[in-house]
XYZ file of C-alpha atoms in Angstrom:
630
model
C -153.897 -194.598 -74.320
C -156.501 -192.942 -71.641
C -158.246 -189.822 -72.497
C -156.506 -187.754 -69.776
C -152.740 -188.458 -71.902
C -154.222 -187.751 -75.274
C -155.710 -184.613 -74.208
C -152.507 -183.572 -72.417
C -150.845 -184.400 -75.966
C -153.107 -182.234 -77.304
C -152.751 -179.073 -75.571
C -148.909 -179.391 -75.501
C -149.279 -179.375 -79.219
C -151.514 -176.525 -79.445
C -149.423 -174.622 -77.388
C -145.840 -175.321 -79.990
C -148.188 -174.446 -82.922
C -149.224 -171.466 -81.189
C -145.649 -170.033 -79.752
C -144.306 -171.060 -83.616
C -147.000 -168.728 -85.394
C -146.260 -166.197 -82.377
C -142.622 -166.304 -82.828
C -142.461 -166.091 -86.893
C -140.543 -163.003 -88.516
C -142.388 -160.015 -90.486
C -141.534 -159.711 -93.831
C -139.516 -156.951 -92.933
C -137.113 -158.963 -90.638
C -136.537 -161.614 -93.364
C -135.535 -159.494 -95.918
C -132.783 -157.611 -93.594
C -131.604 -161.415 -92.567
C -131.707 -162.238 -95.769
C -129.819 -158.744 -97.145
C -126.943 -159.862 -93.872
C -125.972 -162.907 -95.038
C -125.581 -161.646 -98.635
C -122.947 -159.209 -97.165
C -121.510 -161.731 -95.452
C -120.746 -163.754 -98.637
C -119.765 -161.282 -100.789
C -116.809 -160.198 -98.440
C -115.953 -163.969 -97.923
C -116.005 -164.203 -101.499
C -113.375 -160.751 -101.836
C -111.175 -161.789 -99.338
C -111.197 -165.450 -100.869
C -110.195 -163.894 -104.603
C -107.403 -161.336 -102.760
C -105.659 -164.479 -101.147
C -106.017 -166.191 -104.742
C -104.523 -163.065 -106.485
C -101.789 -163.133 -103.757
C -100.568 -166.529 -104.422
C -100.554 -165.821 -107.733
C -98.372 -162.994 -107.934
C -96.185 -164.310 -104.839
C -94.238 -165.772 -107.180
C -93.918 -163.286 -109.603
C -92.107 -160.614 -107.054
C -89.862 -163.744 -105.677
C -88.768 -164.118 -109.375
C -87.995 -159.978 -109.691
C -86.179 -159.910 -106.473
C -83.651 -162.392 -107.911
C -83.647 -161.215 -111.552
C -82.655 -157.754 -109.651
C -80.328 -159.432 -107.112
C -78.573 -160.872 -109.944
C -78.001 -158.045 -112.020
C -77.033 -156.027 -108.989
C -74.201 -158.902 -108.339
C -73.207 -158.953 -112.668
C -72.688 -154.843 -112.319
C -70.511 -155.039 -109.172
C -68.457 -157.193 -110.812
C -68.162 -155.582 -113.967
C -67.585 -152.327 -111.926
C -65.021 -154.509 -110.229
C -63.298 -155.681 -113.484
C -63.563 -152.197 -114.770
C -61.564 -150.906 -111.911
C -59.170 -153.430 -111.924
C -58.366 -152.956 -115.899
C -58.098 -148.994 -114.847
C -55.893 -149.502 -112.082
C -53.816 -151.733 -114.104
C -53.440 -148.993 -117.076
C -53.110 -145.776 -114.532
C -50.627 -148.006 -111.760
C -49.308 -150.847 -113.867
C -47.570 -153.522 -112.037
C -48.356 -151.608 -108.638
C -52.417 -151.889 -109.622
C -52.711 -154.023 -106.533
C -51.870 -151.312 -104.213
C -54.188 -148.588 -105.480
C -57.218 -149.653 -103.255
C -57.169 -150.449 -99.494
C -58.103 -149.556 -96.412
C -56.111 -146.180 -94.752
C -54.570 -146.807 -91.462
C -52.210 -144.508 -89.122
C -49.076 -145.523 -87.202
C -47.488 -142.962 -84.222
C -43.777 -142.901 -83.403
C -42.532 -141.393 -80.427
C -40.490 -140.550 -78.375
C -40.223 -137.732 -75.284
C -39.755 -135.109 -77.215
C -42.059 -135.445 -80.724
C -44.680 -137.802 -81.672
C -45.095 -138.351 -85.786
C -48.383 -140.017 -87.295
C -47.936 -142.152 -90.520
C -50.352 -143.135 -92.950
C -50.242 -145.915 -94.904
C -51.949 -144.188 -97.710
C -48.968 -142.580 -99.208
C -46.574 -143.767 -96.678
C -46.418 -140.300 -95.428
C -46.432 -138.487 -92.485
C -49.408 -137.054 -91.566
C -49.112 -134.945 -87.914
C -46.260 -133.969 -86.815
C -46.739 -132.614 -82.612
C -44.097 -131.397 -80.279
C -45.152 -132.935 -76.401
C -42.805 -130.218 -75.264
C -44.537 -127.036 -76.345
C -48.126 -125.698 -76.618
C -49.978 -123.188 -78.502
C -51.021 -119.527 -76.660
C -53.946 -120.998 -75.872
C -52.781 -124.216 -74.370
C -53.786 -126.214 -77.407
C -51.117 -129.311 -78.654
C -48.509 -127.438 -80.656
C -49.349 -129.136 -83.917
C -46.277 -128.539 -86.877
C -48.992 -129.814 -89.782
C -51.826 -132.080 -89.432
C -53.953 -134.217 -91.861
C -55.901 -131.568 -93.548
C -52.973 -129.161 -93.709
C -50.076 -131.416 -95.214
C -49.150 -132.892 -98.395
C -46.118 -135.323 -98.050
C -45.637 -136.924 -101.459
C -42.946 -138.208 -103.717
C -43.367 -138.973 -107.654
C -41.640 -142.111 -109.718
C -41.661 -143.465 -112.890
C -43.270 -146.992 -112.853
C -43.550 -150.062 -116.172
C -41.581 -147.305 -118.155
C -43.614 -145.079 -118.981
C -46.099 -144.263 -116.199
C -45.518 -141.301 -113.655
C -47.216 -142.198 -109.945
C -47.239 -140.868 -106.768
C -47.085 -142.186 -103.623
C -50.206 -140.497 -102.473
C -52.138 -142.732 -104.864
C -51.014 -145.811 -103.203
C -51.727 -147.939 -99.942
C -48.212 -149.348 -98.415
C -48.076 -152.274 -96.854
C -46.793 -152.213 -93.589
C -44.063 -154.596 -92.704
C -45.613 -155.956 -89.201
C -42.619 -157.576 -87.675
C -40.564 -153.733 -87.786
C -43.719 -151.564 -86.570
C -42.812 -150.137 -83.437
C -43.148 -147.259 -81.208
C -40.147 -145.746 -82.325
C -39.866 -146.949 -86.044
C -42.262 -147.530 -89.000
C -41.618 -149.554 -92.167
C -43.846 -149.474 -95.532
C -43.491 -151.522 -98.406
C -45.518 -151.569 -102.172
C -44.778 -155.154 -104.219
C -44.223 -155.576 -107.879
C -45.113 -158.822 -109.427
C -43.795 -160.600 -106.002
C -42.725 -160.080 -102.954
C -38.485 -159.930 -103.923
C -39.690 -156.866 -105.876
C -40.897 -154.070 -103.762
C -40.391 -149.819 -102.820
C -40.089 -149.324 -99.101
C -40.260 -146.071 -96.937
C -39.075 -146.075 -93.510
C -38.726 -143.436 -90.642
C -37.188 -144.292 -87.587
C -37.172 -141.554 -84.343
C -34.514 -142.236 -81.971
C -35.511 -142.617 -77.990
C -32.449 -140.279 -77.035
C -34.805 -137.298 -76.985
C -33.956 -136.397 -80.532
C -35.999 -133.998 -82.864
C -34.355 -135.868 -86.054
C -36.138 -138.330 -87.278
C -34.309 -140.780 -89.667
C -35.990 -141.827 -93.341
C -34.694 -143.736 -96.068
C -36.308 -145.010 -99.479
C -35.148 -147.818 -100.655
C -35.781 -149.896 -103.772
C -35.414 -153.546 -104.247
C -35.560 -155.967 -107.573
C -37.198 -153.290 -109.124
C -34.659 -153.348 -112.388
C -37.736 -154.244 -114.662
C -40.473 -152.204 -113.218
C -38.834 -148.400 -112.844
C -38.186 -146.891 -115.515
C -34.620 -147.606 -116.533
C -33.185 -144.262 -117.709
C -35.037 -142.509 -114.293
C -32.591 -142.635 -111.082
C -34.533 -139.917 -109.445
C -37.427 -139.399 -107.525
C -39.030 -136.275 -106.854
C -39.982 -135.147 -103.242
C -42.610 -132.550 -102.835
C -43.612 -131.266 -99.425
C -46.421 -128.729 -99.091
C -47.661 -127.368 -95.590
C -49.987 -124.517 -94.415
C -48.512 -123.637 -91.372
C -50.914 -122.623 -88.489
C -50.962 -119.833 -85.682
C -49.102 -120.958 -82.371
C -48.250 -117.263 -80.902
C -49.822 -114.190 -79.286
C -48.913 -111.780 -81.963
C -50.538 -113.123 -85.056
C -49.002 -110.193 -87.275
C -45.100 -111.082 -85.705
C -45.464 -114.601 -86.017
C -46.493 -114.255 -90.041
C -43.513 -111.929 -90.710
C -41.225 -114.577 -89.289
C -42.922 -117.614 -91.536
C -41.247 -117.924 -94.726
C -39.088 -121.056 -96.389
C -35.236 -121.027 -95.649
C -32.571 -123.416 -97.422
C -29.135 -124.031 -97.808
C -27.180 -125.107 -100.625
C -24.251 -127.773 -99.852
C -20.803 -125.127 -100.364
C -22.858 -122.010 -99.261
C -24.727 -120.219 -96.442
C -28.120 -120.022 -95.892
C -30.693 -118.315 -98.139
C -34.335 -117.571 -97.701
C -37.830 -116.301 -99.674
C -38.443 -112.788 -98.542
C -40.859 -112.833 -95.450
C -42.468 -109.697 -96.847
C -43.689 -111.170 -100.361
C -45.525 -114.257 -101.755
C -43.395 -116.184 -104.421
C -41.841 -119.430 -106.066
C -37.186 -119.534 -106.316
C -36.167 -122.204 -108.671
C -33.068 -123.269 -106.874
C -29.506 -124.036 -108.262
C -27.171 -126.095 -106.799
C -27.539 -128.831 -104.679
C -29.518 -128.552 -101.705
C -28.461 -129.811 -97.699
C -31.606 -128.625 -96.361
C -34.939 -127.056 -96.951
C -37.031 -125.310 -93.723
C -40.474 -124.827 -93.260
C -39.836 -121.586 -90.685
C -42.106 -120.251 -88.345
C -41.371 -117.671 -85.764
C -40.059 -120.529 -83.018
C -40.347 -123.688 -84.636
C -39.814 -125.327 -87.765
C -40.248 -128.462 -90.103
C -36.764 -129.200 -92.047
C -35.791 -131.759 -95.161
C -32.167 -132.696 -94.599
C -30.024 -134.418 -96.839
C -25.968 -135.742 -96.459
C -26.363 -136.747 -99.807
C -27.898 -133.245 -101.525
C -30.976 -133.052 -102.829
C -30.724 -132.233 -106.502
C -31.319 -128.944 -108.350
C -33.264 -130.488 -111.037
C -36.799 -129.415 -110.516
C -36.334 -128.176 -106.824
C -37.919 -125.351 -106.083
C -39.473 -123.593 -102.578
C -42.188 -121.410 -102.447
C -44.598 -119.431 -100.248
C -48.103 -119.092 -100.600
C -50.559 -116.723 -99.404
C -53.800 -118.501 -97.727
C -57.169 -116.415 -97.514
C -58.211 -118.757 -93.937
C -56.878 -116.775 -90.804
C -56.334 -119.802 -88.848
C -52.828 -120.174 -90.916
C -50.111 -117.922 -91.404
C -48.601 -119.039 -94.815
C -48.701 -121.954 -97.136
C -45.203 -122.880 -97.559
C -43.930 -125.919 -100.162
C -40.710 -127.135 -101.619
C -40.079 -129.581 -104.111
C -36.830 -131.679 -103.896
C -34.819 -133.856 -106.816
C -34.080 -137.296 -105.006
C -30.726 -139.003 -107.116
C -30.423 -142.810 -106.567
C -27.259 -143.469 -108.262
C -26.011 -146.953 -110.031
C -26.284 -149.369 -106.992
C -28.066 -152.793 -107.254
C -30.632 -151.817 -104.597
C -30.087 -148.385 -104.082
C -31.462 -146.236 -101.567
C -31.563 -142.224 -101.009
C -31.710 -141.851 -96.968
C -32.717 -138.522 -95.490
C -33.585 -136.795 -92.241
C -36.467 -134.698 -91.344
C -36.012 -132.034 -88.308
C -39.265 -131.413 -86.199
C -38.409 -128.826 -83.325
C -37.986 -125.883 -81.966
C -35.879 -122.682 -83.247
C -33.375 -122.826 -80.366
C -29.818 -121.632 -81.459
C -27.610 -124.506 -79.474
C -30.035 -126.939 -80.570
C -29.739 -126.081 -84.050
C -26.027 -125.446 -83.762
C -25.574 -129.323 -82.811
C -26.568 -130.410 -86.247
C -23.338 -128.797 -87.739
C -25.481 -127.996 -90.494
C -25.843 -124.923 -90.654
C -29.748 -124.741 -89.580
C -29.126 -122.222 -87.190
C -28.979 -119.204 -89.695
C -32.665 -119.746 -89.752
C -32.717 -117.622 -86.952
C -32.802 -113.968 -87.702
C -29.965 -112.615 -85.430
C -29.303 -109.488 -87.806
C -26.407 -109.927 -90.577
C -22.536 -108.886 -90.181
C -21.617 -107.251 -86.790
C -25.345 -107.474 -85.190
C -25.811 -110.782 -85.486
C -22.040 -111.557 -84.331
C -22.485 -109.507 -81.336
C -25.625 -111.857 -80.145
C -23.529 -114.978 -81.605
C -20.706 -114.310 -79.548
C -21.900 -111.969 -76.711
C -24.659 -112.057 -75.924
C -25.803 -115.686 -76.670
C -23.033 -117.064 -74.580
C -23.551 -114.875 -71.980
C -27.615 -115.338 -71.781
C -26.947 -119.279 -71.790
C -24.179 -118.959 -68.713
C -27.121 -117.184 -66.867
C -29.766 -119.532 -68.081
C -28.008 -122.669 -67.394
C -26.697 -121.740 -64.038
C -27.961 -119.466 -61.946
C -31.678 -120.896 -61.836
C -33.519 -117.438 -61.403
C -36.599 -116.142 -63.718
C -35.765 -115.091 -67.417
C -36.813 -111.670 -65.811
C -34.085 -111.525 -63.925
C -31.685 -112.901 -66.292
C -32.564 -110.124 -68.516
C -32.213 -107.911 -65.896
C -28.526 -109.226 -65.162
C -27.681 -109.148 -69.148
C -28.340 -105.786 -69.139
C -26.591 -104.430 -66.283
C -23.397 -106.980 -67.690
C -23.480 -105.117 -70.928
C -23.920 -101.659 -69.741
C -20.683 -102.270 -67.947
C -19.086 -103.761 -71.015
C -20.383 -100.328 -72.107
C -19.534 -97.943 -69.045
C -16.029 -96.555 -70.982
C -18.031 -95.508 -73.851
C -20.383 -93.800 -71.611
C -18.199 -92.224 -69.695
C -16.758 -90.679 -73.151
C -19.946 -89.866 -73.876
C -20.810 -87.745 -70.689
C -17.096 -85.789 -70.290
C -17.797 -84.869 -73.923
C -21.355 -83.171 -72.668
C -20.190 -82.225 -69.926
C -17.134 -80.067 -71.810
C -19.872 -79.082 -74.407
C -21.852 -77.555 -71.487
C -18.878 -75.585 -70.094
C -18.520 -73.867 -73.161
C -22.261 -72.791 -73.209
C -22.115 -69.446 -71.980
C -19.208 -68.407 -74.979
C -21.693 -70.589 -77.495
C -24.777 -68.245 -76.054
C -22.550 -65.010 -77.088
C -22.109 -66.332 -80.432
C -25.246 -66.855 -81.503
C -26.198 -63.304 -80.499
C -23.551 -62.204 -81.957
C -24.443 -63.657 -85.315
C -27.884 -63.698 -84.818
C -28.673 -61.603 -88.158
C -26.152 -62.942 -90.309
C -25.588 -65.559 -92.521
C -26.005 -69.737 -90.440
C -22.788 -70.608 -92.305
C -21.000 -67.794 -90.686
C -22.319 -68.454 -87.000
C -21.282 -72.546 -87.507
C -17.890 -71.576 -88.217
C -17.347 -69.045 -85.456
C -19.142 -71.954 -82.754
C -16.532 -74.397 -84.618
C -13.455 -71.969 -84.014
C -14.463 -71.953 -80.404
C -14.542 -75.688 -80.316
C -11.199 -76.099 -81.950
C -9.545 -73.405 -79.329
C -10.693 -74.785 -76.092
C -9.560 -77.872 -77.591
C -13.105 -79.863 -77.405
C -14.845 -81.828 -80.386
C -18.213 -81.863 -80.844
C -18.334 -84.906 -82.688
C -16.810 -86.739 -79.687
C -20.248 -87.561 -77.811
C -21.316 -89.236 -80.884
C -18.743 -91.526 -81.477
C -19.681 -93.644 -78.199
C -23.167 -93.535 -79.266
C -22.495 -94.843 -82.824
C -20.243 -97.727 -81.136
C -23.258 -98.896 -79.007
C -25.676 -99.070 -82.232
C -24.703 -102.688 -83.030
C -25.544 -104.167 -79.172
C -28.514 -102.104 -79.554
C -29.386 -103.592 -82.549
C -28.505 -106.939 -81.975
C -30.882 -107.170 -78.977
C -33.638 -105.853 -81.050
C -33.077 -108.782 -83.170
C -32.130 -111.346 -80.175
C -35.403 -110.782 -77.852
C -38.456 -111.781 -80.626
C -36.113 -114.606 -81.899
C -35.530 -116.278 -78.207
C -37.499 -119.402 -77.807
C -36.800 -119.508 -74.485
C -38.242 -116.223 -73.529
C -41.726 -117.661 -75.179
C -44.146 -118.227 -72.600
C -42.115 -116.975 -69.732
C -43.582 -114.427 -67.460
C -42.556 -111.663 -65.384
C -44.487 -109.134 -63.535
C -47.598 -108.425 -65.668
C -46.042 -109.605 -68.819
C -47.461 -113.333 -69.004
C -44.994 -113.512 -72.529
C -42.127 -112.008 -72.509
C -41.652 -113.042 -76.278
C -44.995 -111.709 -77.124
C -46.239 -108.121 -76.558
C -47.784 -107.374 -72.231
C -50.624 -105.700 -72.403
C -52.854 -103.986 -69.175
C -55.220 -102.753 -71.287
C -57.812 -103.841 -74.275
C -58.736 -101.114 -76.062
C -62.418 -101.420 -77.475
C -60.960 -100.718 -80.832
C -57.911 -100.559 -82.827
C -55.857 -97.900 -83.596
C -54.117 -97.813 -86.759
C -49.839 -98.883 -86.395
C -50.380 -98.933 -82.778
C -53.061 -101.479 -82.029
C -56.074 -102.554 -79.743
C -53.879 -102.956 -76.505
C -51.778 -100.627 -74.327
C -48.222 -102.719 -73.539
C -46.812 -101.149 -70.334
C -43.388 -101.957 -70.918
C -43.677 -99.999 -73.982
C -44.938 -97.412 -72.267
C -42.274 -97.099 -69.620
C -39.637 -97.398 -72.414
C -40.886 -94.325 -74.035
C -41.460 -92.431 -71.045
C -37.248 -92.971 -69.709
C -36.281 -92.338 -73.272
C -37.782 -88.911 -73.169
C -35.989 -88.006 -69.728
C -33.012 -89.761 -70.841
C -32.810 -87.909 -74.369
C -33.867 -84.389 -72.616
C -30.742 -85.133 -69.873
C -28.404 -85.710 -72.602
C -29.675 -82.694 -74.288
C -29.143 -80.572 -70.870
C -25.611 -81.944 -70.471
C -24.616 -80.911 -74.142
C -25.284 -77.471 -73.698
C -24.397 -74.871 -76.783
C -24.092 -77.606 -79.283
C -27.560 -77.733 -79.249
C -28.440 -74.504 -79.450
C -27.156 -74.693 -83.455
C -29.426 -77.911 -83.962
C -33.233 -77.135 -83.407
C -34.430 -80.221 -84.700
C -32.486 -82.244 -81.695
C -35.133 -80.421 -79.623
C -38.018 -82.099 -81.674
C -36.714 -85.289 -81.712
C -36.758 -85.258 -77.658
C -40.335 -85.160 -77.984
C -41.110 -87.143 -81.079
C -38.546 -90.316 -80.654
C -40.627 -91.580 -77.865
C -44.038 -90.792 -79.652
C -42.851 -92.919 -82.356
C -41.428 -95.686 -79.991
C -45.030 -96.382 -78.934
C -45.959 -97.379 -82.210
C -42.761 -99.311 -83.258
C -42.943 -101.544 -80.317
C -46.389 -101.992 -78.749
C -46.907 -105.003 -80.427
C -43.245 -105.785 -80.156
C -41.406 -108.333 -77.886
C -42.480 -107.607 -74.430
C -38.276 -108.214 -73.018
C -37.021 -106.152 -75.459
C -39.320 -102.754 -73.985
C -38.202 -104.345 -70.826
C -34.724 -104.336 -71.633
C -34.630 -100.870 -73.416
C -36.515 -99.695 -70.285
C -33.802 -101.023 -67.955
C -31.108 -99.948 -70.111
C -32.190 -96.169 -69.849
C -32.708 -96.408 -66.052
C -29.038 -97.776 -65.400
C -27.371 -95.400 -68.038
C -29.204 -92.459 -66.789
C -28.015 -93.958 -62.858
C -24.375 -94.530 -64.637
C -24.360 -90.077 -66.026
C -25.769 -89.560 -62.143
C -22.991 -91.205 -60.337
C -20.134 -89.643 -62.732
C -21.530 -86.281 -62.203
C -21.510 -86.428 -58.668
C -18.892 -88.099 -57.904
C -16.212 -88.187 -60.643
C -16.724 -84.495 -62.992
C -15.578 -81.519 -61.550
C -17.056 -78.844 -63.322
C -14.687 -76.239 -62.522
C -12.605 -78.341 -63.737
C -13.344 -78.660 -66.584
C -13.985 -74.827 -67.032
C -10.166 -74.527 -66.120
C -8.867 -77.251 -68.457
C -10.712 -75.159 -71.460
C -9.563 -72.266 -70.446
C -6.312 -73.203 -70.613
C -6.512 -75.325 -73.897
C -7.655 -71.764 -75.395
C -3.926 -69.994 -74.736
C -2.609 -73.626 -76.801
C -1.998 -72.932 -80.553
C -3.979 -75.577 -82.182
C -4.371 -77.430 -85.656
C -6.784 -77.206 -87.441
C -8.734 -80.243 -88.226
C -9.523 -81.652 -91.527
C -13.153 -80.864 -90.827
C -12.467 -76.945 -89.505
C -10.698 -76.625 -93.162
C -13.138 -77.871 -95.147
C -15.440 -75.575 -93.320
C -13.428 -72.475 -94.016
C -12.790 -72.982 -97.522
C -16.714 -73.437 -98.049
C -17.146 -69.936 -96.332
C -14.885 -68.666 -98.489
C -16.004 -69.511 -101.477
C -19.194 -67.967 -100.118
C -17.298 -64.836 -99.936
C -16.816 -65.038 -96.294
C -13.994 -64.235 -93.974
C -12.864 -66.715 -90.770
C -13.786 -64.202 -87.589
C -10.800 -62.405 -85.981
C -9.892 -63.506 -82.646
């Protein structure tokens, strides 16, 4: 080696020594390295005993997860076998049907469409496509949370159960639109109940249901061959008038040898019922739900009731409980039918059962005047002259007012006579002015009987019109077919027309002003006040008439403001063309000279005196009074 490498060596040696000693750490700097990597190793060593706890207790929660699992899976079962052990002691040999899933079958046809549930084999919604509510809403006879279709047995001899409590089975291969079949099993399938209901695609409101049971000799109670059928609704508003449709809800039924009976619409209560039953009806004011039976329905337990509901979205609740007699047969069965429609009198007619005296048509003559007059006659016009029910009422009127036209003739020649003799009856009452009433009655009454005219004749005519009168106040609110039908400003002419909300309501008269109303009142003051004018001295001896001119109408208002729109209209109508009718006669056909004459010369007649004129003068009398001298 040459000098020149070894001292190049050298130097490069001094110079590492020297950088080394320049690049050495303080004291300082070695103790924070130093302080570093202790940290480090101490969280290397935590997270290294965390993982080590982990795995340790990994297998400690896998192990309480299944313990749990388990028991969870031991209770269900036991819950499972506890159920099954009560279902078997509460349901017997039908234990099998007291869980299960509910499902809903519709039948249908144009006219009605009926839900079924399998849980109780019932229906559950009965809906009428034809009709709506006031409000355009489906017209809904009961629905799910409003009905209560249910029918108790005895089951394994000594166990009551109802039919609610049970999922039915439905029989697959007879489910169809129009027909629905349910079934519960005994120990096998030869052994079963079954509840059918079939609706017929004719259009039909009937629909036909039958229970039947089959094999069931060991598993229903021997000594029971009846079931019980109970059927509770709360029936809900359809109408305008809230207050007339709840007065015309109310249960109606009909024992097999006698007309129809009914729970008073005014009250809230429960009829035990005694004979055998045809039908049962859950009324409303135009449509009802009925239980129909060929066979009867027994008395034993039946009952109907009404019940008063606090929610003011129903009018009434409304139940009835029926006796269901099997008889002896093998298989027996107890069929029935259940009516879902509307309160129309020729539909309800059909039937031939009777059904029809749901309708309130008035009893004895009113109601056969609108069964035989005016019925008939409505339907001829309805059927078959096409024109608006407006009009038809219209032409009903003016029809009867000529059925009427003798009587009112009677009526107005008696006035008209009464009138004549008004001067005479003037003189009287002066004459008697101070002296006793009973004296001046029987002088007026002596001039009656001389001129040959009876003051009770104008009534007579008026007393023989009462039943039509009455008969249409009872035919108008009970027409379905009037419901919904408009004319002029009347949208209903079943309901009440109103032109005018009042802000608030005004005690027996109401928060609206009805027009029709109105204009009835208003021609029954003129009309009164004419007939008052043509009667002349009678009159005079009856101050109270004159009141009534005034206060009949006033009292009208009330009555019928929130009455049947067509009957105001009707009423209205029959005052015009009565008060037309007096105008014609008296121009054209009542000479009042006349009539003057004829009196005149009935006075120079000797006359009898009537039964009435005797008892009048032997009252007199009595009083110490003497007849007047003529």
């Amino acid at each position: 080696m040459d000098r020149n490498t070894l001292t190049g060596l050298l130097l490069i040696g001094a110079i590492l020594i020297g950088y080394s000693l320049w690049m050495q750490p303080s004291q300082e700097e070695i103790e924070a390295h130093e302080r570093a990597n202790d940290s480090i190793e101490n969280v290397q060593a935590e997270r290294a005993e965390r993982e080590a706890e982990t795995v340790a207790i990994s297998p400690r929660e896998d192990t309480v997860e299944q313990v749990t699992s388990t028991l969870d899976s031991t209770a269900q079962a036991l819950q499972d076998s506890l159920d099954r052990i009560r279902h078997k002691q509460r349901f017997g040999s039908f234990a099998a049907a007291a869980q299960g899933q509910e499902t809903v079958h519709v039948i249908e046809n144009d006219l009605v469409r009926l839900n079924i549930s399998n849980k109780g084999a019932a229906p559950v919604r009965g809906e009428l496509k034809e009709y709506v509510t006031y409000d355009s809403m489906p017209l809904l006879l009961f629905d799910e949370s409003t009905s209560k279709f249910n029918f108790l047995f005895w089951a394994d001899q000594n166990t009551e159960l109802a039919s609610s409590e049970l999922y039915w089975t439905p029989v697959e291969e007879q489910m169809t639109s129009s027909k629905a079949v349910y079934r519960i099993y005994g120990q096998t399938e030869q052994q079963y109940l079954e509840v059918s209901y079939g609706l017929p695609e004719d259009g039909s409101y009937l629909v036909d249901a039958n229970i039947e049971v089959v094999g069931m000799d060991n598993l229903l109670r021997a000594s029971e061959d009846m079931f019980e059928l109970s059927w509770e609704l709360q029936a809900p508003f359809h109408e305008k008038s809230r207050e007339q449709e709840q007065m015309k809800t109310t249960m109606y039924y009909k024992y097999m040898e006698d007309a129809a009976d009914y729970v008073s619409e005014g009250s809230y209560e429960k009829e035990d019922l005694e004979a055998t039953i045809q039908w049962v009806a859950f009324k409303q004011q135009f449509f009802s739900a009925a239980l129909i039976s060929e066979l009867g329905f027994s008395k034993e337990g039946s009952s109907v009731e009404t019940i008063e509901l606090d929610d003011e979205e129903y009018t009434k609740g409304m139940a009835a409980t029926m006796g269901m007699e099997f008889g002896n047969d093998r298989n027996p069965s107890f069929p029935f039918q259940i009516y879902l429609g509307p309160n129309h009198y020729q539909t309800l007619k059909n039937l031939e059962i009777g059904l029809e005296d749901q309708i309130d048509l008035g009893w004895a003559i009113f109601g056969w005047v609108n069964r035989f007059l005016v019925i008939p006659t409505f339907n001829i016009l309805d059927n078959n002259t096409g024109l608006g029910y407006g009009i038809i009422i219209l032409i009903l009127t003016i029809f009867i007012k000529l059925i009427l036209f003798p009587l009112t003739w009677k009526n107005y020649v008696s006035s008209a006579r009464m009138k004549a003799l008004k001067p005479e009856v003037d003189e009287l009452n002066k004459k008697y002015e101070n002296k006793d009433a009973m004296q001046k009655q029987q002088a007026v009454m002596g001039l009656y009987r001389q001129a040959g005219v009876n003051p009770m004749a104008g009534c007579v005519p008026m007393l023989l019109q009462l039943p039509i009168l009455y008969a249409m106040f009872r035919f108008f609110p009970a027409s379905i077919e009037l419901r919904q039908e408009s004319f002029l400003w009347a949208e209903d002419l079943s309901s009440y027309d109103s032109i005018y909300s009042l802000p608030w309501e005004i005690p027996f008269y109401g928060d609206h002003i009805s027009l029709f109303t109105l204009l009835m009142a208003i021609s029954t003051f003129f009309y009164s006040k004419y007939n008052m004018d043509m009667s002349g001295g009678a009159n005079a001896q009856m101050p109270q008439m004159k009141m009534m001119i005034y206060f009949m109408p006033f009292m009208l208002l009330f009555f019928f403001n929130s009455y049947s729109s067509g009957l105001s209209y009707y009423y209205f109508m029959a005052n015009v063309i009565t008060m037309i009718q007096q105008f014609v006669i008296k121009r054209y056909f009542i000479n009042d000279d006349a009539i003057r004459a004829k009196i005149q010369a009935n006075k120079t007649k000797t006359k009898t005196k009537s039964k009435f004129q005797k008892r009048l003068e032997k009252m007199a009398k009595n009083r110490g009074y003497q007849p007047p001298k003529k």
